[in-house]
């Protein structure tokens, strides 16, 4: 209906999706030797490698022959399923790669992504690899996202998110951009909830991943046009020319459009002729994000049409009526537009002042699905009922709990059955060394020669004691959480357990640097992150 203001021939509008799938490849043998990777999809311990991504040599380097063979095989198998994969390249972290298809209609693209994730796992094993789709399989290097490039197009071949060559075409472009911004602003908490999960929480806000605050980066050209519209009177923008009405809306240079996506800290950036929703996690189903975004924009376009028609009914010209509503919407949604550094502490404070959702607890973020505005939006657009939303949230909370529960149990098991035994074995060897040194040398010299080994012995003892204490505390916290019957409250309790995993990991990673490499039972990052 909104398209009919510009082109009455439009009968249907489609949502388009172009997903980019990031992933890691790990040698199958090394994967099998890491119970944490096998059971949780990520390394729950592991000190970073001396060399990881700091030189960016993997990102700009050639794809290795083994990986190329995997990619070629995957593309052939995908084509047999009718999935046109087009992009293949290295990503920033070692062993990290990306693939992407040709853009498709949203529902089809979503189905194809789910098929591809399944196909990747099968094909990888034929090449001696395991695919890691977890959002943060390795600490200290880039995590994996699934950028959702989203746009709208008509059955007449018009891309609604693309700037035009005339002011009138640009008014259509601005209409759909401003409505998208208003929808994302109004439902920013819900949009964030749509990409939140126990696994994606490890990635957001770290190593080039966007922060857990939804904002939109538009680039200088688009921002300048919107600023002019926002600060001008509608009548000032309509110029009477000898060929009829003209709009004083500046053209957006096509050559500069591709420069609009340079801000990698923006979770929802305008990238030339589409919006790129960068906060979606690599293991996620695109449907969660697309369902929330499409419904929010649909609701906003309905409201926009009602307001414009009301203005026209009052006697305004169509263009003036459209401009008035756009200007109002741009002012109301201005808080969502941010071109700065999304990682900065200043932005977190600024976002709070702007009224954007800054919650970081995933179980609490899920509450956005049950806000009155969300329930109303899903209901009026005919997407989901309140009962369906409540049922889905029960599943979200339960899934979150189980993910953390499994990670905590795996880490506790590895700490007690792998790490502490290895640490005490190495400690015993040092004790024997000190004892023999004292028998061999005079007391003063023996003490001087043994001082460093004694420090290591003491450090190992202190860290193993702390690991045991923290594992016991984590087990007790789980026991308390497990008694809670309400899925939401249980998930909140498990969210409090997450920092305990990091505390245990800290001491394990320090021990990894100390203990004899031949005794350490788990493959290290320097082995996992570099394909041979």
Short mmCIF file of C-alpha atoms in Angstrom, two decimals:
data_model
loop_
_atom_site.label_atom_id
_atom_site.label_comp_id
_atom_site.label_asym_id
_atom_site.label_seq_id
_atom_site.Cartn_x
_atom_site.Cartn_y
_atom_site.Cartn_z
CA UNK A 1 0.00 0.00 0.00
CA UNK A 2 2.83 2.41 0.75
CA UNK A 3 4.38 1.60 -2.64
CA UNK A 4 1.20 2.80 -4.31
CA UNK A 5 2.10 6.39 -3.36
CA UNK A 6 4.96 6.05 -5.86
CA UNK A 7 3.97 3.25 -8.25
CA UNK A 8 0.34 2.07 -8.47
CA UNK A 9 1.36 -1.00 -10.51
CA UNK A 10 2.97 -2.76 -7.52
CA UNK A 11 0.97 -5.82 -6.48
CA UNK A 12 3.37 -7.41 -3.99
CA UNK A 13 6.43 -6.62 -1.90
CA UNK A 14 9.01 -9.26 -1.01
CA UNK A 15 11.49 -9.39 1.84
CA UNK A 16 14.93 -10.44 0.63
CA UNK A 17 17.71 -12.03 2.66
CA UNK A 18 21.36 -12.55 1.88
CA UNK A 19 23.04 -14.35 4.76
CA UNK A 20 26.79 -14.61 5.25
CA UNK A 21 27.80 -17.75 7.15
CA UNK A 22 31.02 -17.57 9.16
CA UNK A 23 32.52 -20.76 10.58
CA UNK A 24 35.71 -22.39 11.86
CA UNK A 25 37.33 -25.60 10.60
CA UNK A 26 39.27 -27.82 12.99
CA UNK A 27 41.17 -31.04 12.26
CA UNK A 28 38.93 -33.95 13.21
CA UNK A 29 41.56 -35.70 15.32
CA UNK A 30 42.23 -32.60 17.44
CA UNK A 31 38.49 -32.00 17.78
CA UNK A 32 38.01 -35.52 19.13
CA UNK A 33 40.70 -34.86 21.76
CA UNK A 34 38.82 -31.83 23.14
CA UNK A 35 35.76 -32.98 25.15
CA UNK A 36 34.66 -29.35 25.56
CA UNK A 37 34.54 -28.77 21.78
CA UNK A 38 32.79 -32.10 21.28
CA UNK A 39 30.10 -31.50 23.90
CA UNK A 40 29.58 -27.72 23.90
CA UNK A 41 30.88 -26.46 20.54
CA UNK A 42 33.45 -24.15 22.19
CA UNK A 43 36.70 -24.37 24.13
CA UNK A 44 35.89 -23.88 27.82
CA UNK A 45 39.61 -23.50 28.53
CA UNK A 46 42.76 -22.72 26.58
CA UNK A 47 45.33 -19.96 26.72
CA UNK A 48 45.56 -17.89 23.56
CA UNK A 49 48.27 -18.77 21.08
CA UNK A 50 51.37 -16.56 20.92
CA UNK A 51 50.37 -15.90 17.33
CA UNK A 52 46.69 -15.68 16.48
CA UNK A 53 45.12 -12.96 14.29
CA UNK A 54 47.29 -9.96 15.17
CA UNK A 55 49.07 -9.93 11.79
CA UNK A 56 45.81 -10.40 9.84
CA UNK A 57 47.79 -12.73 7.59
CA UNK A 58 45.01 -15.29 7.54
CA UNK A 59 42.40 -12.73 6.47
CA UNK A 60 44.48 -11.46 3.56
CA UNK A 61 46.21 -14.76 2.74
CA UNK A 62 45.36 -17.46 0.24
CA UNK A 63 42.91 -20.21 1.14
CA UNK A 64 44.79 -23.44 1.90
CA UNK A 65 44.45 -26.32 -0.54
CA UNK A 66 42.66 -28.59 1.97
CA UNK A 67 40.10 -25.91 2.71
CA UNK A 68 39.65 -25.06 -0.97
CA UNK A 69 38.88 -28.72 -1.67
CA UNK A 70 36.27 -28.67 1.11
CA UNK A 71 34.71 -25.44 -0.24
CA UNK A 72 34.53 -26.76 -3.80
CA UNK A 73 32.93 -30.02 -2.66
CA UNK A 74 30.44 -28.10 -0.50
CA UNK A 75 29.46 -25.81 -3.40
CA UNK A 76 28.86 -28.78 -5.70
CA UNK A 77 26.72 -30.56 -3.09
CA UNK A 78 24.82 -27.31 -2.44
CA UNK A 79 24.08 -26.82 -6.15
CA UNK A 80 22.58 -30.31 -6.23
CA UNK A 81 20.10 -29.00 -3.63
CA UNK A 82 19.49 -25.83 -5.66
CA UNK A 83 21.47 -23.57 -3.33
CA UNK A 84 23.60 -21.08 -5.30
CA UNK A 85 26.68 -20.45 -3.11
CA UNK A 86 28.75 -17.63 -4.54
CA UNK A 87 31.16 -16.23 -1.94
CA UNK A 88 34.09 -18.02 -0.32
CA UNK A 89 36.94 -16.44 1.59
CA UNK A 90 39.11 -16.46 4.70
CA UNK A 91 37.88 -14.59 7.75
CA UNK A 92 39.96 -12.68 10.31
CA UNK A 93 40.66 -15.41 12.88
CA UNK A 94 42.93 -18.36 11.98
CA UNK A 95 40.92 -21.32 10.66
CA UNK A 96 37.89 -19.04 10.21
CA UNK A 97 36.09 -18.82 6.86
CA UNK A 98 32.92 -17.48 5.27
CA UNK A 99 30.49 -18.51 2.56
CA UNK A 100 27.44 -16.75 1.18
CA UNK A 101 24.77 -17.44 -1.44
CA UNK A 102 23.14 -15.24 -4.04
CA UNK A 103 20.36 -13.17 -2.41
CA UNK A 104 16.97 -14.87 -2.31
CA UNK A 105 13.45 -14.34 -1.06
CA UNK A 106 13.57 -14.39 2.74
CA UNK A 107 11.78 -17.70 3.43
CA UNK A 108 13.76 -19.55 0.77
CA UNK A 109 17.05 -18.06 1.96
CA UNK A 110 16.25 -19.15 5.50
CA UNK A 111 15.55 -22.74 4.44
CA UNK A 112 18.73 -22.81 2.38
CA UNK A 113 20.81 -21.63 5.33
CA UNK A 114 19.49 -24.42 7.54
CA UNK A 115 20.28 -26.95 4.80
CA UNK A 116 23.77 -25.51 4.33
CA UNK A 117 24.60 -25.74 8.05
CA UNK A 118 23.66 -29.43 7.97
CA UNK A 119 25.52 -30.01 4.69
CA UNK A 120 28.68 -28.29 5.96
CA UNK A 121 28.99 -30.77 8.81
CA UNK A 122 28.67 -33.76 6.48
CA UNK A 123 31.06 -32.51 3.80
CA UNK A 124 33.67 -31.36 6.33
CA UNK A 125 34.06 -34.88 7.73
CA UNK A 126 34.87 -36.18 4.24
CA UNK A 127 37.87 -33.83 4.28
CA UNK A 128 39.11 -34.60 7.80
CA UNK A 129 37.57 -31.49 9.33
CA UNK A 130 34.91 -30.64 11.85
CA UNK A 131 32.88 -27.46 11.34
CA UNK A 132 32.42 -25.19 14.35
CA UNK A 133 29.32 -22.99 14.09
CA UNK A 134 29.48 -21.78 17.69
CA UNK A 135 29.57 -17.97 17.95
CA UNK A 136 32.75 -17.98 20.09
CA UNK A 137 34.61 -21.30 19.90
CA UNK A 138 37.95 -19.67 20.80
CA UNK A 139 38.61 -16.96 23.35
CA UNK A 140 40.70 -13.97 22.25
CA UNK A 141 40.03 -14.18 18.51
CA UNK A 142 37.07 -13.19 16.34
CA UNK A 143 33.82 -14.98 16.89
CA UNK A 144 31.51 -16.08 14.09
CA UNK A 145 28.39 -14.21 13.03
CA UNK A 146 25.79 -14.67 10.35
CA UNK A 147 25.25 -11.23 8.84
CA UNK A 148 21.67 -10.99 7.60
CA UNK A 149 21.55 -8.59 4.63
CA UNK A 150 17.89 -7.60 4.49
CA UNK A 151 15.94 -5.54 1.98
CA UNK A 152 12.53 -5.12 0.40
CA UNK A 153 11.65 -5.30 -3.30
CA UNK A 154 8.56 -5.16 -5.47
CA UNK A 155 7.14 -7.53 -8.06
CA UNK A 156 7.84 -4.77 -10.61
CA UNK A 157 11.59 -5.03 -9.98
CA UNK A 158 12.14 -2.02 -7.70
CA UNK A 159 14.56 -2.37 -4.80
CA UNK A 160 12.95 -0.23 -2.13
CA UNK A 161 16.15 0.21 -0.08
CA UNK A 162 18.15 1.54 -3.04
CA UNK A 163 18.57 5.30 -3.64
CA UNK A 164 17.17 6.48 -6.98
CA UNK A 165 18.37 8.79 -9.73
CA UNK A 166 15.64 11.39 -9.22
CA UNK A 167 14.41 13.24 -6.11
CA UNK A 168 11.07 11.44 -6.42
CA UNK A 169 12.76 8.03 -6.40
CA UNK A 170 14.85 9.14 -3.42
CA UNK A 171 11.66 10.10 -1.57
CA UNK A 172 10.50 6.49 -1.98
CA UNK A 173 13.90 5.30 -0.73
CA UNK A 174 13.78 7.65 2.29
CA UNK A 175 10.22 6.55 3.04
CA UNK A 176 11.24 2.92 3.47
CA UNK A 177 14.51 3.69 5.26
CA UNK A 178 12.77 6.00 7.75
CA UNK A 179 10.04 3.43 8.40
CA UNK A 180 12.65 0.75 8.99
CA UNK A 181 14.50 3.01 11.44
CA UNK A 182 11.25 3.79 13.26
CA UNK A 183 10.38 0.08 13.51
CA UNK A 184 13.84 -0.84 14.81
CA UNK A 185 13.75 2.05 17.28
CA UNK A 186 10.29 1.18 18.58
CA UNK A 187 11.15 -2.51 18.98
CA UNK A 188 14.91 -2.31 19.66
CA UNK A 189 14.61 -4.55 22.74
CA UNK A 190 12.70 -7.17 20.74
CA UNK A 191 15.16 -6.98 17.83
CA UNK A 192 17.97 -7.64 20.32
CA UNK A 193 16.02 -10.51 21.89
CA UNK A 194 15.64 -12.08 18.43
CA UNK A 195 19.42 -12.61 18.16
CA UNK A 196 20.17 -13.36 21.82
CA UNK A 197 21.26 -16.79 23.02
CA UNK A 198 23.63 -18.38 25.50
CA UNK A 199 26.17 -18.87 22.70
CA UNK A 200 25.87 -15.46 21.01
CA UNK A 201 26.34 -13.73 24.38
CA UNK A 202 30.02 -14.74 24.29
CA UNK A 203 30.52 -13.01 20.93
CA UNK A 204 28.63 -9.71 21.12
CA UNK A 205 30.82 -6.71 21.84
CA UNK A 206 34.14 -8.50 21.37
CA UNK A 207 36.64 -8.78 18.49
CA UNK A 208 34.71 -6.95 15.76
CA UNK A 209 31.29 -8.29 16.78
CA UNK A 210 28.62 -5.61 17.27
CA UNK A 211 27.61 -4.68 20.83
CA UNK A 212 24.49 -5.85 22.67
CA UNK A 213 22.79 -2.50 22.05
CA UNK A 214 20.80 -2.11 18.84
CA UNK A 215 21.68 1.00 16.84
CA UNK A 216 21.88 1.83 13.14
CA UNK A 217 24.81 3.28 11.21
CA UNK A 218 23.77 5.02 8.00
CA UNK A 219 26.91 6.66 6.64
CA UNK A 220 27.51 10.34 5.97
CA UNK A 221 25.56 10.66 2.68
CA UNK A 222 22.31 9.13 3.91
CA UNK A 223 22.63 10.84 7.30
CA UNK A 224 23.01 14.23 5.59
CA UNK A 225 19.84 13.70 3.55
CA UNK A 226 17.85 12.65 6.63
CA UNK A 227 19.17 15.62 8.62
CA UNK A 228 18.01 17.99 5.89
CA UNK A 229 14.55 16.41 5.82
CA UNK A 230 14.30 16.46 9.58
CA UNK A 231 15.23 20.14 9.87
CA UNK A 232 13.30 21.50 6.86
CA UNK A 233 9.65 22.38 6.51
CA UNK A 234 7.83 20.09 4.07
CA UNK A 235 6.76 23.05 1.93
CA UNK A 236 10.38 24.23 1.67
CA UNK A 237 11.31 20.90 0.05
CA UNK A 238 8.64 21.13 -2.67
CA UNK A 239 9.67 23.43 -5.50
CA UNK A 240 7.26 24.52 -8.24
CA UNK A 241 9.08 24.06 -11.55
CA UNK A 242 7.96 24.50 -15.14
CA UNK A 243 7.63 20.72 -15.41
CA UNK A 244 5.54 20.45 -12.22
CA UNK A 245 6.53 19.70 -8.64
CA UNK A 246 10.21 19.18 -7.84
CA UNK A 247 11.68 17.93 -4.57
CA UNK A 248 14.72 19.53 -3.00
CA UNK A 249 16.16 16.20 -1.90
CA UNK A 250 19.84 15.81 -2.76
CA UNK A 251 21.01 12.84 -4.77
CA UNK A 252 23.00 10.15 -2.98
CA UNK A 253 26.15 9.45 -5.03
CA UNK A 254 26.12 5.84 -6.18
CA UNK A 255 29.92 5.61 -6.02
CA UNK A 256 29.85 6.44 -2.31
CA UNK A 257 27.11 3.99 -1.34
CA UNK A 258 29.52 1.13 -0.66
CA UNK A 259 31.46 3.28 1.80
CA UNK A 260 28.51 3.26 4.18
CA UNK A 261 29.31 -0.07 5.86
CA UNK A 262 32.72 0.71 7.31
CA UNK A 263 31.50 0.93 10.91
CA UNK A 264 31.90 -2.67 12.03
CA UNK A 265 30.65 -1.88 15.54
CA UNK A 266 27.10 -1.24 14.30
CA UNK A 267 24.66 -4.15 14.72
CA UNK A 268 22.21 -2.80 12.11
CA UNK A 269 24.03 -0.87 9.40
CA UNK A 270 22.81 0.53 6.10
CA UNK A 271 25.10 -0.88 3.43
CA UNK A 272 24.17 0.76 0.15
CA UNK A 273 20.89 -0.87 -0.91
CA UNK A 274 20.05 -2.95 2.15
CA UNK A 275 20.40 -3.12 5.92
CA UNK A 276 22.94 -5.54 7.30
CA UNK A 277 21.84 -7.08 10.59
CA UNK A 278 25.27 -8.05 11.90
CA UNK A 279 24.32 -9.20 15.39
CA UNK A 280 22.84 -12.55 14.27
CA UNK A 281 24.91 -15.50 15.55
CA UNK A 282 26.54 -18.06 13.29
CA UNK A 283 24.65 -21.05 14.74
CA UNK A 284 21.29 -19.22 14.79
CA UNK A 285 18.23 -19.85 12.68
CA UNK A 286 17.83 -16.67 10.60
CA UNK A 287 14.07 -16.97 11.07
CA UNK A 288 14.13 -15.56 14.63
CA UNK A 289 15.72 -12.28 13.51
CA UNK A 290 13.83 -12.01 10.23
CA UNK A 291 10.47 -12.78 11.85
CA UNK A 292 10.90 -9.96 14.38
CA UNK A 293 12.27 -7.48 11.83
CA UNK A 294 9.70 -8.17 9.10
CA UNK A 295 6.79 -8.00 11.55
CA UNK A 296 8.08 -4.75 13.10
CA UNK A 297 8.52 -3.08 9.70
CA UNK A 298 5.12 -4.34 8.52
CA UNK A 299 3.44 -2.85 11.58
CA UNK A 300 5.23 0.46 11.06
CA UNK A 301 4.30 0.67 7.36
CA UNK A 302 0.63 0.13 8.25
CA UNK A 303 0.81 2.99 10.79
CA UNK A 304 2.65 5.18 8.29
CA UNK A 305 -0.05 4.65 5.65
CA UNK A 306 -2.77 5.55 8.15
CA UNK A 307 -1.00 8.78 9.14
CA UNK A 308 -0.30 9.85 5.53
CA UNK A 309 -3.90 9.13 4.48
CA UNK A 310 -5.14 11.14 7.46
CA UNK A 311 -3.01 14.10 6.32
CA UNK A 312 -4.31 13.79 2.76
CA UNK A 313 -7.89 13.67 4.10
CA UNK A 314 -7.19 17.02 5.80
CA UNK A 315 -6.38 18.56 2.43
CA UNK A 316 -2.59 18.15 2.17
CA UNK A 317 -0.93 17.24 -1.12
CA UNK A 318 0.36 13.64 -1.20
CA UNK A 319 4.07 14.56 -1.23
CA UNK A 320 3.69 17.09 1.57
CA UNK A 321 1.68 14.57 3.62
CA UNK A 322 4.43 11.94 3.16
CA UNK A 323 7.19 14.40 4.08
CA UNK A 324 5.38 15.53 7.23
CA UNK A 325 5.07 11.97 8.54
CA UNK A 326 8.67 11.11 7.56
CA UNK A 327 9.97 14.16 9.40
CA UNK A 328 7.98 13.25 12.52
CA UNK A 329 9.22 9.64 12.40
CA UNK A 330 12.84 10.70 11.90
CA UNK A 331 12.68 12.92 14.96
CA UNK A 332 10.99 10.25 17.07
CA UNK A 333 13.47 7.54 16.05
CA UNK A 334 16.64 9.64 16.07
CA UNK A 335 17.93 7.78 19.14
CA UNK A 336 18.51 4.64 17.05
CA UNK A 337 20.95 6.41 14.68
CA UNK A 338 24.56 6.23 15.84
CA UNK A 339 27.67 6.54 13.68
CA UNK A 340 30.31 6.31 16.42
CA UNK A 341 32.20 3.53 18.19
CA UNK A 342 29.73 0.98 19.56
CA UNK A 343 32.43 -0.56 21.77
CA UNK A 344 33.07 2.57 23.84
CA UNK A 345 31.90 2.98 27.42
CA UNK A 346 30.63 6.43 26.42
CA UNK A 347 28.17 4.85 23.98
CA UNK A 348 26.77 2.59 26.71
CA UNK A 349 26.01 5.65 28.81
CA UNK A 350 24.68 7.57 25.81
CA UNK A 351 22.45 4.65 24.79
CA UNK A 352 20.89 4.58 28.26
CA UNK A 353 20.15 8.30 28.02
CA UNK A 354 18.55 7.72 24.62
CA UNK A 355 16.25 5.10 26.10
CA UNK A 356 17.69 2.17 24.15
CA UNK A 357 17.66 -1.28 25.73
CA UNK A 358 21.04 -1.95 27.37
CA UNK A 359 20.22 -5.19 29.19
CA UNK A 360 23.01 -7.81 28.98
CA UNK A 361 21.39 -10.76 30.78
CA UNK A 362 20.04 -13.06 28.07
CA UNK A 363 17.16 -14.46 30.19
CA UNK A 364 16.00 -10.89 30.92
CA UNK A 365 16.48 -9.84 27.28
CA UNK A 366 13.94 -12.54 26.32
CA UNK A 367 11.31 -10.61 28.32
CA UNK A 368 11.07 -8.24 25.34
CA UNK A 369 8.99 -10.87 23.50
CA UNK A 370 6.28 -10.50 26.14
CA UNK A 371 6.21 -6.70 26.33
CA UNK A 372 2.81 -5.21 25.59
CA UNK A 373 4.15 -3.52 22.43
CA UNK A 374 5.61 -6.81 21.15
CA UNK A 375 2.45 -8.81 21.81
CA UNK A 376 0.37 -6.14 20.08
CA UNK A 377 2.74 -5.98 17.11
CA UNK A 378 2.80 -9.75 16.53
CA UNK A 379 -0.97 -9.96 17.00
CA UNK A 380 -1.97 -7.08 14.71
CA UNK A 381 0.32 -8.32 11.92
CA UNK A 382 -1.14 -11.83 12.26
CA UNK A 383 2.25 -13.41 12.95
CA UNK A 384 1.90 -14.90 16.45
CA UNK A 385 -0.54 -14.93 19.33
CA UNK A 386 0.32 -14.14 22.95
CA UNK A 387 0.03 -17.83 23.82
CA UNK A 388 2.54 -18.73 21.09
CA UNK A 389 4.96 -16.06 22.31
CA UNK A 390 4.76 -17.35 25.88
CA UNK A 391 5.32 -20.94 24.73
CA UNK A 392 8.34 -19.93 22.65
CA UNK A 393 9.83 -18.02 25.58
CA UNK A 394 9.52 -21.10 27.79
CA UNK A 395 11.64 -22.94 25.22
CA UNK A 396 14.15 -20.06 25.02
CA UNK A 397 14.64 -19.97 28.79
CA UNK A 398 14.90 -23.76 29.02
CA UNK A 399 17.42 -23.90 26.16
CA UNK A 400 19.53 -21.18 27.79
CA UNK A 401 19.56 -23.08 31.09
CA UNK A 402 20.55 -26.36 29.48
CA UNK A 403 23.38 -24.78 27.46
CA UNK A 404 24.96 -23.29 30.61
CA UNK A 405 24.24 -26.44 32.60
CA UNK A 406 26.09 -28.62 30.08
CA UNK A 407 29.05 -26.22 29.92
CA UNK A 408 29.32 -26.12 33.72
CA UNK A 409 29.23 -29.90 33.99
CA UNK A 410 31.81 -30.37 31.23
CA UNK A 411 34.15 -27.78 32.75
CA UNK A 412 33.81 -29.32 36.21
CA UNK A 413 34.56 -32.77 34.81
CA UNK A 414 37.62 -31.58 32.84
CA UNK A 415 38.95 -29.59 35.80
CA UNK A 416 38.75 -32.51 38.22
CA UNK A 417 39.62 -35.41 35.88
CA UNK A 418 42.11 -33.80 33.49
CA UNK A 419 43.58 -30.56 34.78
CA UNK A 420 44.15 -31.20 38.49
CA UNK A 421 45.62 -34.72 37.95
CA UNK A 422 48.02 -33.37 35.28
CA UNK A 423 48.95 -30.42 37.48
CA UNK A 424 49.70 -32.59 40.52
CA UNK A 425 51.69 -35.04 38.37
CA UNK A 426 53.93 -32.21 37.17
CA UNK A 427 54.08 -30.81 40.69
CA UNK A 428 55.28 -34.21 41.97
CA UNK A 429 58.06 -34.23 39.35
CA UNK A 430 59.20 -30.81 40.55
CA UNK A 431 59.09 -31.92 44.18
CA UNK A 432 61.28 -34.92 43.31
CA UNK A 433 63.66 -32.60 41.45
CA UNK A 434 63.95 -30.25 44.43
CA UNK A 435 64.48 -33.19 46.79
CA UNK A 436 67.31 -34.60 44.65
CA UNK A 437 68.93 -31.18 44.20
CA UNK A 438 69.05 -30.79 48.00
CA UNK A 439 70.73 -34.17 48.34
CA UNK A 440 73.24 -33.37 45.61
CA UNK A 441 74.32 -29.82 46.53
CA UNK A 442 75.23 -28.01 49.74
CA UNK A 443 72.21 -26.42 51.46
CA UNK A 444 72.84 -22.80 50.40
CA UNK A 445 73.47 -23.71 46.76
CA UNK A 446 70.56 -26.20 46.69
CA UNK A 447 68.19 -23.51 48.01
CA UNK A 448 69.38 -21.06 45.33
CA UNK A 449 68.96 -23.62 42.57
CA UNK A 450 65.51 -24.72 43.77
CA UNK A 451 63.92 -21.34 44.43
CA UNK A 452 62.13 -21.10 41.05
CA UNK A 453 60.87 -24.68 41.15
CA UNK A 454 59.56 -24.07 44.67
CA UNK A 455 57.66 -21.02 43.38
CA UNK A 456 56.10 -23.14 40.61
CA UNK A 457 55.21 -25.89 43.10
CA UNK A 458 53.49 -23.35 45.33
CA UNK A 459 51.71 -21.70 42.39
CA UNK A 460 50.36 -25.06 41.18
CA UNK A 461 49.18 -25.89 44.70
CA UNK A 462 47.40 -22.55 45.07
CA UNK A 463 45.72 -22.76 41.67
CA UNK A 464 44.54 -26.36 42.08
CA UNK A 465 43.06 -25.46 45.48
CA UNK A 466 41.25 -22.48 43.93
CA UNK A 467 40.00 -24.58 40.99
CA UNK A 468 38.61 -27.22 43.37
CA UNK A 469 36.93 -24.57 45.56
CA UNK A 470 35.38 -22.80 42.57
CA UNK A 471 34.18 -26.06 40.98
CA UNK A 472 32.53 -27.01 44.29
CA UNK A 473 30.89 -23.57 44.50
CA UNK A 474 29.66 -23.90 40.91
CA UNK A 475 28.16 -27.33 41.65
CA UNK A 476 26.35 -25.95 44.70
CA UNK A 477 25.02 -23.00 42.67
CA UNK A 478 23.70 -25.46 40.07
CA UNK A 479 21.98 -27.54 42.74
CA UNK A 480 20.19 -24.43 44.02
CA UNK A 481 19.22 -23.34 40.49
CA UNK A 482 17.95 -26.82 39.58
CA UNK A 483 15.35 -26.68 42.35
CA UNK A 484 13.67 -23.67 40.73
CA UNK A 485 10.56 -24.71 38.79
CA UNK A 486 9.88 -21.49 36.86
CA UNK A 487 11.91 -21.67 33.62
CA UNK A 488 12.51 -17.90 33.58
CA UNK A 489 13.76 -17.78 37.16
CA UNK A 490 15.92 -20.87 36.62
CA UNK A 491 17.51 -19.27 33.53
CA UNK A 492 18.22 -16.10 35.55
CA UNK A 493 19.89 -18.24 38.25
CA UNK A 494 22.01 -19.99 35.63
CA UNK A 495 23.03 -16.62 34.20
CA UNK A 496 24.68 -15.97 37.59
CA UNK A 497 26.71 -19.18 37.14
CA UNK A 498 28.30 -18.01 33.86
CA UNK A 499 31.02 -15.84 35.54
CA UNK A 500 32.06 -18.88 37.61
CA UNK A 501 33.13 -20.65 34.42
CA UNK A 502 35.41 -17.73 33.56
CA UNK A 503 36.94 -17.74 37.06
CA UNK A 504 37.77 -21.45 36.82
CA UNK A 505 39.07 -21.02 33.28
CA UNK A 506 41.45 -18.24 34.35
CA UNK A 507 43.39 -20.54 36.69
CA UNK A 508 43.36 -23.47 34.23
CA UNK A 509 44.77 -21.24 31.48
CA UNK A 510 47.56 -20.11 33.83
CA UNK A 511 48.41 -23.73 34.60
CA UNK A 512 48.56 -24.48 30.86
CA UNK A 513 51.47 -22.01 30.57
CA UNK A 514 53.31 -23.67 33.46
CA UNK A 515 52.87 -27.43 33.07
CA UNK A 516 55.07 -29.64 30.88
CA UNK A 517 53.64 -29.66 27.35
CA UNK A 518 54.07 -33.45 27.10
CA UNK A 519 51.86 -33.95 30.15
CA UNK A 520 49.08 -31.58 29.04
CA UNK A 521 46.33 -33.84 27.70
CA UNK A 522 44.33 -31.34 25.65
CA UNK A 523 45.32 -29.89 22.24
CA UNK A 524 46.25 -26.23 22.68
CA UNK A 525 45.14 -23.19 20.69
CA UNK A 526 48.38 -23.17 18.68
CA UNK A 527 47.44 -26.65 17.43
CA UNK A 528 43.70 -26.12 17.01
CA UNK A 529 43.92 -22.80 15.17
CA UNK A 530 46.41 -23.64 12.46
CA UNK A 531 45.60 -26.20 9.78
CA UNK A 532 48.41 -28.40 8.56
#
